[in-house]
Tab-separated table of C-alpha atoms in Angstrom:
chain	number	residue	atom	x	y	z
A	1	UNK	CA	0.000	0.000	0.000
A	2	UNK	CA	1.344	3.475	-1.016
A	3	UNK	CA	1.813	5.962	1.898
A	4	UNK	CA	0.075	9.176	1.656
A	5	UNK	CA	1.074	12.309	0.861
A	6	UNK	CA	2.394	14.492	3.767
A	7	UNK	CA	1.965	17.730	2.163
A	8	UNK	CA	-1.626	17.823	-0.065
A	9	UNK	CA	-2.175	20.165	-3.029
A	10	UNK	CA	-5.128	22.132	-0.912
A	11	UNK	CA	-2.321	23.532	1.338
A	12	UNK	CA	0.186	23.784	-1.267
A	13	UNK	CA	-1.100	25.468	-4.047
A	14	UNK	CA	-4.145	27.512	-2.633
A	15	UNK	CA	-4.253	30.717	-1.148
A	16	UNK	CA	-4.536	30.903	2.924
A	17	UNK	CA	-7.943	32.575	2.165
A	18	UNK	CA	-9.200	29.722	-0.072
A	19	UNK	CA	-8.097	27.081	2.773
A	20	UNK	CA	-9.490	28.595	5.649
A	21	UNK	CA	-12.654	28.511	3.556
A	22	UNK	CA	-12.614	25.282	2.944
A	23	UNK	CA	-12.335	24.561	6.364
A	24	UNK	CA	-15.410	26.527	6.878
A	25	UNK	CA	-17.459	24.385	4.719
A	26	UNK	CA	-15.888	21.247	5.917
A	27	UNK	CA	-17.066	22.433	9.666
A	28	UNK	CA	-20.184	23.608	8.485
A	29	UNK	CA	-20.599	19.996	6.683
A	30	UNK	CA	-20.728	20.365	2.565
A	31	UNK	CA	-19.663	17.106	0.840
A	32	UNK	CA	-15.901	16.640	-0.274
A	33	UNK	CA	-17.689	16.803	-4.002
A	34	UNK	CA	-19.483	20.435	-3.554
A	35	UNK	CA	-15.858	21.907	-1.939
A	36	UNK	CA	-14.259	20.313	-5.061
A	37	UNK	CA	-16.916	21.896	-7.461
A	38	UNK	CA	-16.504	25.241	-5.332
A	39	UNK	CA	-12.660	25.035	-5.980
A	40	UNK	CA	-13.558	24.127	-9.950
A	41	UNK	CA	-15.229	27.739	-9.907
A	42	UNK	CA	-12.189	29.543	-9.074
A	43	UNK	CA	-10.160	27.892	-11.336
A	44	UNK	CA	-8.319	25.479	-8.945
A	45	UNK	CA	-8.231	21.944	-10.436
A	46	UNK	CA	-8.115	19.627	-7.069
A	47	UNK	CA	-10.157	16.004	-7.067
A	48	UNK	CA	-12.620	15.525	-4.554
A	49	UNK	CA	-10.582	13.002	-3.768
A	50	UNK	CA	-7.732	15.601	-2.658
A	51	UNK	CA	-10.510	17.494	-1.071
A	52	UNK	CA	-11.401	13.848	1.000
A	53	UNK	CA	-7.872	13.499	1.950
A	54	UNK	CA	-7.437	17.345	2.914
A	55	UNK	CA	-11.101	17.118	5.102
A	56	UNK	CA	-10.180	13.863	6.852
A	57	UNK	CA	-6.576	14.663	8.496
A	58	UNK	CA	-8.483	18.532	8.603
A	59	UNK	CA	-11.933	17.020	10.206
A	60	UNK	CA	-9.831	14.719	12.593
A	61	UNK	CA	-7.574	17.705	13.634
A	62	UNK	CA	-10.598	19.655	14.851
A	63	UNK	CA	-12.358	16.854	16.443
A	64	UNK	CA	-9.026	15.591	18.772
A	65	UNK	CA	-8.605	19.662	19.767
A	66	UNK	CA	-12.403	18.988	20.561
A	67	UNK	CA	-11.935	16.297	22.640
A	68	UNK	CA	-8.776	18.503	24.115
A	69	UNK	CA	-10.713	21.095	25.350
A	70	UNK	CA	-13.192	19.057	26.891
A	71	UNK	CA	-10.435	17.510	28.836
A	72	UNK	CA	-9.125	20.576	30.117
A	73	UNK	CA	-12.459	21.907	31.126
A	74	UNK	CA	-12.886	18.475	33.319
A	75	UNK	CA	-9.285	18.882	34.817
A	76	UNK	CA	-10.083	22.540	35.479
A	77	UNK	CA	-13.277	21.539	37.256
A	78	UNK	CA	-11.463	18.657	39.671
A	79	UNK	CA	-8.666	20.886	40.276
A	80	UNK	CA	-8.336	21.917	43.939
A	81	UNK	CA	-5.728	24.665	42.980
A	82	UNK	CA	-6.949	28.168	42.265
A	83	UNK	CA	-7.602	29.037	39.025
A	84	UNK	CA	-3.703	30.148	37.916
A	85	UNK	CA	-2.517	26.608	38.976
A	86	UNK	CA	-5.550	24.442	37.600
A	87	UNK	CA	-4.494	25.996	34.157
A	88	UNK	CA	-0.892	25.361	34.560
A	89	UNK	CA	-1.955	21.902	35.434
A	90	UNK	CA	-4.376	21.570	32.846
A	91	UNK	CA	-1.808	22.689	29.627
A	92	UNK	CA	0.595	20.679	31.301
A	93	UNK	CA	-1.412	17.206	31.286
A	94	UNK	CA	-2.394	18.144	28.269
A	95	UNK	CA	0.762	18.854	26.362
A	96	UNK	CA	2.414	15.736	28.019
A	97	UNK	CA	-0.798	13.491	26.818
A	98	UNK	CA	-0.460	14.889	23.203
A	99	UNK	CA	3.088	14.303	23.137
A	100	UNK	CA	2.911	10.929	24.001
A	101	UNK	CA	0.154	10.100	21.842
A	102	UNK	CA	2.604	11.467	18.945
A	103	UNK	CA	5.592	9.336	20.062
A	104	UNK	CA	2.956	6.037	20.461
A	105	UNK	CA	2.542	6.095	16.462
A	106	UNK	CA	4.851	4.495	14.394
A	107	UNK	CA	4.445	6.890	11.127
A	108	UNK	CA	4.713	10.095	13.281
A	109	UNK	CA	7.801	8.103	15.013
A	110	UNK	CA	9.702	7.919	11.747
A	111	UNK	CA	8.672	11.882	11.310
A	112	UNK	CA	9.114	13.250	14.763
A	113	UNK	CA	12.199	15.780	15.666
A	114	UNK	CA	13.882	13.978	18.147
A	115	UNK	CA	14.924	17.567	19.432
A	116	UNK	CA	11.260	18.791	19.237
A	117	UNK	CA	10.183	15.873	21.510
A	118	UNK	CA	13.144	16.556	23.934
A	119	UNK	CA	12.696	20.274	24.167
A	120	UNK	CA	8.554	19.830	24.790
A	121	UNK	CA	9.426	17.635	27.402
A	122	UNK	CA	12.329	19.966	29.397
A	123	UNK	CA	8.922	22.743	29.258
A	124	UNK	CA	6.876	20.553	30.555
A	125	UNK	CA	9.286	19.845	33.389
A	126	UNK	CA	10.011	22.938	34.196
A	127	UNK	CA	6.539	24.088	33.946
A	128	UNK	CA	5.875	21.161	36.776
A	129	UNK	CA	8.579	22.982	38.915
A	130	UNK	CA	7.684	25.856	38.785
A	131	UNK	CA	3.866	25.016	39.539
A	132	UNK	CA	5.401	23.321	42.944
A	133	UNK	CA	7.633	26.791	43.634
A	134	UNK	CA	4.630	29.008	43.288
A	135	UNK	CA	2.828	26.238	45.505
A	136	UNK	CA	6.054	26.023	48.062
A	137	UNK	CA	5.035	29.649	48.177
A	138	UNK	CA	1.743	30.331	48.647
A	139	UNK	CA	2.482	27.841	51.676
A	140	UNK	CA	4.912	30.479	52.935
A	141	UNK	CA	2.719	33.183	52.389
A	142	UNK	CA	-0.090	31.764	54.557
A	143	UNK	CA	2.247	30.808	57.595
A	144	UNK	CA	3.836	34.393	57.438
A	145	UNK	CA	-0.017	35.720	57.482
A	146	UNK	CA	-1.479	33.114	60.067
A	147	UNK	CA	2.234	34.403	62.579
A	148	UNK	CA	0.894	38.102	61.683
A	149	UNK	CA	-2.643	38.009	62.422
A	150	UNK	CA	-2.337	35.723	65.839
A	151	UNK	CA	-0.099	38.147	66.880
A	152	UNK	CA	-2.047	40.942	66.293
A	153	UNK	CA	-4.728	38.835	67.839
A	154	UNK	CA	-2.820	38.007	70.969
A	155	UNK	CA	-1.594	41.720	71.701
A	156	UNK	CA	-5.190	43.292	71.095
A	157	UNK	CA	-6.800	40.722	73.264
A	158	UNK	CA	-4.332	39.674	76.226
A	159	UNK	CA	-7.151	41.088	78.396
A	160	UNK	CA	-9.435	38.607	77.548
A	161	UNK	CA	-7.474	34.851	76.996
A	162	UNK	CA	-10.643	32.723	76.307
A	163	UNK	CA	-11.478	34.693	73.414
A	164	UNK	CA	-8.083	34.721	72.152
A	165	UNK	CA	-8.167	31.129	72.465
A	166	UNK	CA	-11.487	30.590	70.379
A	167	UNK	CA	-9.851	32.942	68.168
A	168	UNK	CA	-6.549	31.191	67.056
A	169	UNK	CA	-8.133	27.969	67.592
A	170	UNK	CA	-10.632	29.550	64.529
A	171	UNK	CA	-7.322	30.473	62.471
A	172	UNK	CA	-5.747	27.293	63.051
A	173	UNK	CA	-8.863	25.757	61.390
A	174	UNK	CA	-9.163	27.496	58.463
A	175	UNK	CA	-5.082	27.267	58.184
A	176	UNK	CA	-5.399	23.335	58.466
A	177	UNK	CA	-8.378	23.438	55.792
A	178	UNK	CA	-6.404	25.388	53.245
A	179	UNK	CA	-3.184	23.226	53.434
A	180	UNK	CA	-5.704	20.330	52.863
A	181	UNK	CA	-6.980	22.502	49.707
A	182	UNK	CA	-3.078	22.520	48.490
């Protein structure tokens, strides 16, 4: 069996203009025959067989960033970060999950920069770092804030111990619930 052709004639030889209209009609559903007849009109002498190719690898594209999306929109909702980190986290599974899917086939194998593959990954790593630095931090933050405000608390209210009691044992709780939230 013949391989395919990496680079078809619709991306080629045709204007960006003429492409991204094609991909317009291939969203919006025409048959591979009408975009061919379309492309006839303007002079542009590609098969509907090109055009079947083209909308295929095009169609499956759309419909695996699709699924993409979705999968960041149901990592974003389970994530227990705020909204910064769920992101991070998000691209990040993402980008790693894509990857690997490109390594796992044997034609993009043979096609793949090793380089390409190797730099993706070092972002990726680093991205992961720097997620648990910013993390690392927030944690510092909150101490340095909990120290400041029981302080506070302690000097404004050594008249009264019990309710300075209540009160820090209040902080401590909500401290102990966002380090669960981390």
């Amino acid at each position: 069996m013949g391989s395919r052709r990496k680079h078809p004639r619709i991306t080629t030889e045709l204007p960006k203009e003429l492409v991204r209209a094609i991909n317009e009609r291939l969203v919006a559903g025409e048959t591979y025959e009408s975009i061919a007849a379309y492309l006839r009109e303007r002079g542009h002498d590609i098969s509907k067989s090109s055009v079947g190719r083209y909308g295929k690898d095009f169609l499956s594209k759309l419909e695996r960033l699709r699924i993409v999306k979705e999968q960041a929109r149901t990592i974003m909702s389970e994530g227990k970060d705020g909204p910064a980190l769920e992101m991070t986290e998000a691209a990040t599974q993402l980008a790693l999950q894509l990857i690997m899917e490109r390594l796992v086939t044997a034609e993009d194998l043979r096609d793949a920069k090793s380089s390409d593959i190797l730099k993706a990954l070092a972002l990726l790593e680093r991205s992961a770092v720097q997620r648990e630095k910013l993390k690392m931090e927030a944690g510092r933050m909150i101490e340095a804030a909990v120290g400041q405000i029981k302080e506070s608390l302690r000097v404004e209210l050594e008249k009264s111990p019990e309710v300075l009691a209540r009160l820090v044992g209040m902080v401590d709780a909500v401290t102990a619930e966002m380090r669960e939230k981390q």
